[in-house]
């Protein structure tokens, strides 16, 4: 039951009404038996209101703020401190309020690393990251940190080169043989969702049975890339696992409790199947 002692956490985005974060976090609070202590809501925040948002969060004593598009970079200059990992990635997806101070973190890289580590040892593996935007950065950081070698493959190769230079790895095109040779392929492009649903960022001939293929896209859950990967015998990690694991890491930062992953996963899957 929500009482005067219940702490508020929220996701901010623009738009945000389709966010699955409230569902995942609140399912976690219930399963952990802390739904009297925490509640999680979604707030649509116009980019122009980000400076005021930080004041509001302080004034209201909001415990945690998950930041999604387009706020992950803009929020950074309004925080009291930012941990080193979020600074390196250049984006904050998690803000925790501790004694009136707003601290920025990034859990997106854990959303990539944790589901992969559940099925393989990343050390020494060759990874191809498809895309060179914001989503790619957290992937590249996480894969490199866990000892994989990374090639960033992007439609606009100059963008891949700029990101590769920043992280000290290799850049290539979306037709590169590095994709075929990779042990792990991670999609951070937007190809496969929205208007490009049914399309894949890479030709299916570049996929191989020994590979693990992770897609950051979770609507649809079965992207064309993952369908092609499954058809050739590769292992698939759907975007729901990334969403779940980045949320689980946030849950732990907000509440100090271990995230009840199975309950959070079940709530997410039920919702997506229903949708
Ligand atoms: P995000 O912050 O979510 O990563 P973004 O910065 O807009 O979003 O990045 C989108 C990524 O999808 C980019 O790597 C983009 O490639 P370009 O750098 O060449 O634009 C990639 N992308 C989008 N549409 C694409 C398409 N039709 N084919 C290939 N790549 C595409």
CSV table of C-alpha atoms and ligand atoms in Angstrom, one decimal:
chain,number,residue,atom,x,y,z
A,1,UNK,CA,0.0,0.0,0.0
A,2,UNK,CA,1.2,3.5,-0.8
A,3,UNK,CA,1.7,5.6,2.3
A,4,UNK,CA,3.3,8.9,3.4
A,5,UNK,CA,6.6,7.0,3.6
A,6,UNK,CA,6.5,5.6,0.0
A,7,UNK,CA,9.4,6.9,-2.1
A,8,UNK,CA,8.8,7.9,-5.7
A,9,UNK,CA,10.9,6.8,-8.7
A,10,UNK,CA,10.1,7.6,-12.3
A,11,UNK,CA,11.0,7.4,-15.9
A,12,UNK,CA,11.2,10.7,-17.9
A,13,UNK,CA,11.1,10.8,-21.6
A,14,UNK,CA,9.4,12.5,-24.5
A,15,UNK,CA,7.3,10.7,-25.5
A,16,UNK,CA,7.1,8.3,-22.5
A,17,UNK,CA,3.5,7.0,-22.4
A,18,UNK,CA,4.5,3.7,-24.1
A,19,UNK,CA,7.4,3.1,-21.6
A,20,UNK,CA,7.4,-0.4,-20.0
A,21,UNK,CA,9.6,0.8,-17.1
A,22,UNK,CA,6.8,1.4,-14.7
A,23,UNK,CA,5.4,-2.0,-15.3
A,24,UNK,CA,8.8,-3.7,-14.8
A,25,UNK,CA,9.9,-1.7,-11.7
A,26,UNK,CA,6.5,-2.0,-10.0
A,27,UNK,CA,6.4,-5.7,-10.6
A,28,UNK,CA,9.9,-5.9,-9.0
A,29,UNK,CA,8.7,-3.9,-6.0
A,30,UNK,CA,5.8,-6.2,-5.5
A,31,UNK,CA,7.9,-9.4,-5.9
A,32,UNK,CA,10.5,-8.0,-3.5
A,33,UNK,CA,7.8,-7.1,-1.0
A,34,UNK,CA,8.7,-3.4,-1.0
A,35,UNK,CA,5.8,-1.9,-2.9
A,36,UNK,CA,4.8,0.0,0.3
A,37,UNK,CA,8.3,1.6,0.2
A,38,UNK,CA,8.6,2.4,-3.5
A,39,UNK,CA,6.3,3.3,-6.4
A,40,UNK,CA,7.4,4.0,-10.0
A,41,UNK,CA,5.6,6.3,-12.4
A,42,UNK,CA,6.3,7.8,-15.9
A,43,UNK,CA,6.4,11.6,-16.6
A,44,UNK,CA,6.5,13.2,-20.0
A,45,UNK,CA,9.1,15.9,-19.8
A,46,UNK,CA,9.7,18.4,-22.6
A,47,UNK,CA,13.4,18.8,-23.4
A,48,UNK,CA,13.1,22.6,-22.5
A,49,UNK,CA,12.0,21.7,-19.0
A,50,UNK,CA,15.1,19.6,-18.1
A,51,UNK,CA,16.8,22.4,-16.1
A,52,UNK,CA,13.5,22.8,-14.0
A,53,UNK,CA,13.2,19.1,-13.7
A,54,UNK,CA,16.4,18.8,-11.6
A,55,UNK,CA,15.0,21.5,-9.2
A,56,UNK,CA,11.7,19.6,-9.0
A,57,UNK,CA,13.4,16.3,-8.3
A,58,UNK,CA,15.4,17.9,-5.5
A,59,UNK,CA,12.4,19.8,-4.1
A,60,UNK,CA,10.2,16.7,-4.0
A,61,UNK,CA,12.8,14.3,-2.8
A,62,UNK,CA,12.2,11.9,-5.8
A,63,UNK,CA,14.4,8.9,-5.1
A,64,UNK,CA,15.3,7.8,-8.6
A,65,UNK,CA,14.9,9.1,-12.2
A,66,UNK,CA,15.3,6.8,-15.2
A,67,UNK,CA,16.1,8.9,-18.3
A,68,UNK,CA,15.1,7.8,-21.7
A,69,UNK,CA,15.1,9.5,-25.1
A,70,UNK,CA,15.9,12.3,-25.6
A,71,UNK,CA,17.2,13.2,-22.1
A,72,UNK,CA,20.2,11.0,-21.5
A,73,UNK,CA,22.8,13.6,-22.4
A,74,UNK,CA,20.9,16.8,-21.6
A,75,UNK,CA,20.3,15.8,-17.9
A,76,UNK,CA,24.1,15.5,-17.3
A,77,UNK,CA,24.8,19.2,-16.8
A,78,UNK,CA,22.1,19.4,-14.1
A,79,UNK,CA,23.5,16.8,-11.7
A,80,UNK,CA,25.7,17.1,-8.7
A,81,UNK,CA,28.0,14.3,-9.8
A,82,UNK,CA,28.3,11.6,-12.5
A,83,UNK,CA,30.0,8.3,-12.0
A,84,UNK,CA,33.0,7.5,-14.2
A,85,UNK,CA,31.3,4.9,-16.3
A,86,UNK,CA,28.4,7.2,-17.3
A,87,UNK,CA,31.0,9.9,-18.1
A,88,UNK,CA,32.9,7.5,-20.4
A,89,UNK,CA,29.7,6.4,-22.1
A,90,UNK,CA,28.6,10.1,-22.3
A,91,UNK,CA,25.1,9.4,-21.2
A,92,UNK,CA,23.1,9.1,-18.0
A,93,UNK,CA,20.1,6.8,-17.9
A,94,UNK,CA,19.8,6.6,-14.1
A,95,UNK,CA,19.7,9.4,-11.5
A,96,UNK,CA,19.7,8.6,-7.8
A,97,UNK,CA,19.1,11.2,-5.1
A,98,UNK,CA,21.2,10.7,-2.0
A,99,UNK,CA,20.9,13.2,0.8
A,100,UNK,CA,19.7,15.9,-1.6
A,101,UNK,CA,22.5,15.2,-4.2
A,102,UNK,CA,21.7,14.0,-7.7
A,103,UNK,CA,24.1,11.4,-8.9
A,104,UNK,CA,24.1,10.1,-12.5
A,105,UNK,CA,24.8,6.6,-13.5
A,106,UNK,CA,24.5,4.5,-16.7
A,107,UNK,CA,23.1,1.0,-16.5
A,108,UNK,CA,22.5,0.5,-20.3
A,109,UNK,CA,25.9,-1.3,-20.7
A,110,UNK,CA,24.8,-3.8,-18.0
A,111,UNK,CA,21.7,-4.4,-20.1
A,112,UNK,CA,24.1,-5.7,-22.8
A,113,UNK,CA,26.7,-7.4,-20.8
A,114,UNK,CA,24.5,-9.3,-18.2
A,115,UNK,CA,22.3,-11.3,-20.7
A,116,UNK,CA,25.4,-12.1,-22.8
A,117,UNK,CA,27.4,-13.2,-19.8
A,118,UNK,CA,24.5,-15.5,-18.8
A,119,UNK,CA,25.3,-17.6,-21.9
A,120,UNK,CA,29.0,-16.9,-22.7
A,121,UNK,CA,32.3,-15.7,-21.4
A,122,UNK,CA,32.9,-12.3,-23.2
A,123,UNK,CA,36.6,-12.3,-22.6
A,124,UNK,CA,38.5,-12.7,-25.9
A,125,UNK,CA,35.3,-12.9,-28.0
A,126,UNK,CA,35.0,-10.9,-31.2
A,127,UNK,CA,32.0,-8.6,-31.3
A,128,UNK,CA,30.4,-6.6,-34.0
A,129,UNK,CA,28.3,-3.6,-32.9
A,130,UNK,CA,25.9,-2.5,-35.6
A,131,UNK,CA,25.3,1.3,-35.3
A,132,UNK,CA,27.2,4.3,-34.0
A,133,UNK,CA,24.6,6.3,-32.1
A,134,UNK,CA,23.9,6.6,-28.4
A,135,UNK,CA,22.7,3.0,-28.0
A,136,UNK,CA,26.0,1.8,-29.6
A,137,UNK,CA,28.2,3.6,-27.1
A,138,UNK,CA,26.9,1.7,-24.1
A,139,UNK,CA,27.3,-1.6,-26.0
A,140,UNK,CA,30.8,-0.8,-27.1
A,141,UNK,CA,31.8,0.3,-23.6
A,142,UNK,CA,30.4,-2.9,-22.0
A,143,UNK,CA,31.8,-5.3,-24.5
A,144,UNK,CA,35.3,-3.8,-24.3
A,145,UNK,CA,35.2,-3.6,-20.5
A,146,UNK,CA,34.4,-7.3,-20.3
A,147,UNK,CA,37.4,-8.2,-22.6
A,148,UNK,CA,35.8,-8.6,-26.0
A,149,UNK,CA,37.4,-7.1,-29.2
A,150,UNK,CA,34.9,-4.8,-30.9
A,151,UNK,CA,34.3,-3.7,-34.5
A,152,UNK,CA,31.8,-0.8,-34.9
A,153,UNK,CA,29.9,-1.3,-38.1
A,154,UNK,CA,27.7,1.6,-39.4
A,155,UNK,CA,26.0,2.8,-42.5
A,156,UNK,CA,27.8,6.1,-42.2
A,157,UNK,CA,31.3,4.9,-41.8
A,158,UNK,CA,32.7,8.2,-40.6
A,159,UNK,CA,30.5,8.0,-37.5
A,160,UNK,CA,31.8,4.5,-36.9
A,161,UNK,CA,35.3,5.8,-37.2
A,162,UNK,CA,34.7,8.6,-34.8
A,163,UNK,CA,33.3,6.3,-32.1
A,164,UNK,CA,36.0,3.7,-32.7
A,165,UNK,CA,38.6,6.3,-32.2
A,166,UNK,CA,37.0,7.4,-28.9
A,167,UNK,CA,37.0,3.8,-27.6
A,168,UNK,CA,40.2,2.5,-29.3
A,169,UNK,CA,38.5,-0.2,-31.4
A,170,UNK,CA,37.9,-0.9,-35.1
A,171,UNK,CA,35.4,0.7,-37.5
A,172,UNK,CA,33.8,-0.9,-40.6
A,173,UNK,CA,30.7,-0.9,-42.8
A,174,UNK,CA,27.5,-2.9,-42.4
A,175,UNK,CA,28.8,-5.3,-45.2
A,176,UNK,CA,32.1,-6.0,-43.4
A,177,UNK,CA,33.5,-9.6,-43.1
A,178,UNK,CA,34.1,-8.7,-39.5
A,179,UNK,CA,30.3,-9.3,-39.1
A,180,UNK,CA,30.6,-12.9,-40.3
A,181,UNK,CA,33.7,-13.5,-38.3
A,182,UNK,CA,32.2,-12.1,-35.1
A,183,UNK,CA,31.2,-14.4,-32.2
A,184,UNK,CA,28.7,-11.8,-31.1
A,185,UNK,CA,26.6,-9.4,-33.1
A,186,UNK,CA,24.8,-6.6,-31.3
A,187,UNK,CA,22.3,-4.4,-33.1
A,188,UNK,CA,22.2,-0.7,-31.9
A,189,UNK,CA,20.7,0.6,-35.1
A,190,UNK,CA,17.0,1.5,-35.4
A,191,UNK,CA,16.6,-0.8,-38.4
A,192,UNK,CA,13.8,-3.4,-37.6
A,193,UNK,CA,11.4,-1.2,-35.7
A,194,UNK,CA,8.8,1.4,-36.6
A,195,UNK,CA,8.8,2.1,-40.3
A,196,UNK,CA,11.7,-0.3,-40.9
A,197,UNK,CA,9.9,-3.2,-39.2
A,198,UNK,CA,10.6,-6.3,-41.2
A,199,UNK,CA,14.0,-5.1,-42.3
A,200,UNK,CA,17.4,-6.1,-41.0
A,201,UNK,CA,20.5,-3.9,-40.7
A,202,UNK,CA,22.7,-6.7,-42.3
A,203,UNK,CA,22.2,-9.2,-45.0
A,204,UNK,CA,21.3,-12.7,-43.7
A,205,UNK,CA,24.3,-14.1,-45.6
A,206,UNK,CA,26.6,-12.4,-43.0
A,207,UNK,CA,25.2,-14.5,-40.1
A,208,UNK,CA,26.6,-17.8,-39.0
A,209,UNK,CA,25.5,-20.6,-36.8
A,210,UNK,CA,28.2,-20.2,-34.2
A,211,UNK,CA,27.1,-16.6,-33.4
A,212,UNK,CA,25.1,-15.0,-30.6
A,213,UNK,CA,22.9,-12.2,-31.9
A,214,UNK,CA,21.5,-9.5,-29.6
A,215,UNK,CA,19.1,-6.9,-30.7
A,216,UNK,CA,18.4,-3.7,-28.7
A,217,UNK,CA,15.0,-3.5,-30.4
A,218,UNK,CA,12.2,-5.0,-28.3
A,219,UNK,CA,9.1,-4.0,-30.3
A,220,UNK,CA,8.8,-6.2,-32.2
A,221,UNK,CA,10.3,-8.8,-30.0
A,222,UNK,CA,11.2,-11.0,-33.0
A,223,UNK,CA,13.0,-8.6,-35.3
A,224,UNK,CA,14.0,-9.6,-38.9
A,225,UNK,CA,17.6,-9.8,-37.7
A,226,UNK,CA,16.7,-12.2,-34.9
A,227,UNK,CA,14.5,-14.3,-37.2
A,228,UNK,CA,17.4,-14.5,-39.7
A,229,UNK,CA,19.8,-15.4,-36.9
A,230,UNK,CA,17.5,-18.1,-35.5
A,231,UNK,CA,17.0,-19.5,-39.1
A,232,UNK,CA,20.7,-20.0,-39.5
A,233,UNK,CA,21.1,-21.6,-36.1
A,234,UNK,CA,22.6,-18.7,-34.1
A,235,UNK,CA,21.6,-18.0,-30.5
A,236,UNK,CA,19.3,-15.0,-30.1
A,237,UNK,CA,19.1,-12.5,-27.2
A,238,UNK,CA,16.0,-10.4,-27.6
A,239,UNK,CA,15.9,-6.7,-26.7
A,240,UNK,CA,13.6,-7.5,-23.8
A,241,UNK,CA,16.6,-9.0,-22.0
A,242,UNK,CA,18.5,-5.7,-22.4
A,243,UNK,CA,15.6,-3.7,-21.2
A,244,UNK,CA,15.1,-6.0,-18.3
A,245,UNK,CA,18.8,-6.1,-17.2
A,246,UNK,CA,19.3,-2.3,-17.4
A,247,UNK,CA,16.1,-1.9,-15.3
A,248,UNK,CA,17.3,-4.5,-12.8
A,249,UNK,CA,20.5,-2.6,-12.3
A,250,UNK,CA,18.5,0.6,-11.8
A,251,UNK,CA,16.2,-1.2,-9.3
A,252,UNK,CA,19.2,-2.1,-7.2
A,253,UNK,CA,20.5,1.5,-7.3
A,254,UNK,CA,17.1,2.9,-6.3
A,255,UNK,CA,16.1,0.4,-3.6
A,256,UNK,CA,19.3,-1.3,-2.4
A,257,UNK,CA,17.6,-4.7,-2.9
A,258,UNK,CA,18.5,-7.4,-5.3
A,259,UNK,CA,16.2,-7.2,-8.3
A,260,UNK,CA,13.7,-10.1,-8.6
A,261,UNK,CA,14.6,-10.7,-12.2
A,262,UNK,CA,12.2,-13.5,-13.0
A,263,UNK,CA,9.1,-11.6,-11.7
A,264,UNK,CA,10.2,-8.5,-13.7
A,265,UNK,CA,10.8,-10.6,-16.8
A,266,UNK,CA,7.4,-12.3,-16.5
A,267,UNK,CA,5.6,-8.9,-16.2
A,268,UNK,CA,7.4,-7.6,-19.3
A,269,UNK,CA,6.7,-10.7,-21.4
A,270,UNK,CA,3.1,-10.9,-20.4
A,271,UNK,CA,2.6,-7.2,-21.3
A,272,UNK,CA,4.4,-7.6,-24.7
A,273,UNK,CA,2.5,-10.8,-25.6
A,274,UNK,CA,-0.8,-9.1,-24.6
A,275,UNK,CA,0.2,-6.1,-26.8
B,1,LIG,P1,20.3,6.0,-30.8
B,1,LIG,O1,20.7,7.1,-29.9
B,1,LIG,O2,19.1,5.3,-30.4
B,1,LIG,O3,21.5,5.0,-31.1
B,1,LIG,P2,20.8,7.4,-33.3
B,1,LIG,O4,21.9,8.2,-32.6
B,1,LIG,O5,19.9,8.1,-34.2
B,1,LIG,O6,19.9,6.7,-32.2
B,1,LIG,O7,21.5,6.2,-34.1
B,1,LIG,C1,20.7,5.4,-34.9
B,1,LIG,C2,21.7,4.4,-35.6
B,1,LIG,O8,20.9,3.6,-36.5
B,1,LIG,C3,22.8,5.0,-36.4
B,1,LIG,O9,23.9,4.2,-36.3
B,1,LIG,C4,22.2,5.0,-37.8
B,1,LIG,O10,23.2,5.0,-38.8
B,1,LIG,P3,23.8,6.3,-39.5
B,1,LIG,O11,24.9,6.8,-38.5
B,1,LIG,O12,24.3,5.9,-40.8
B,1,LIG,O13,22.6,7.3,-39.5
B,1,LIG,C5,21.5,3.7,-37.8
B,1,LIG,N1,20.5,3.6,-38.8
B,1,LIG,C6,19.3,4.3,-38.9
B,1,LIG,N2,18.6,4.0,-40.0
B,1,LIG,C7,19.4,3.1,-40.7
B,1,LIG,C8,19.2,2.4,-41.9
B,1,LIG,N3,18.1,2.5,-42.7
B,1,LIG,N4,20.2,1.6,-42.3
B,1,LIG,C9,21.3,1.4,-41.6
B,1,LIG,N5,21.6,2.1,-40.4
B,1,LIG,C10,20.6,2.9,-39.9
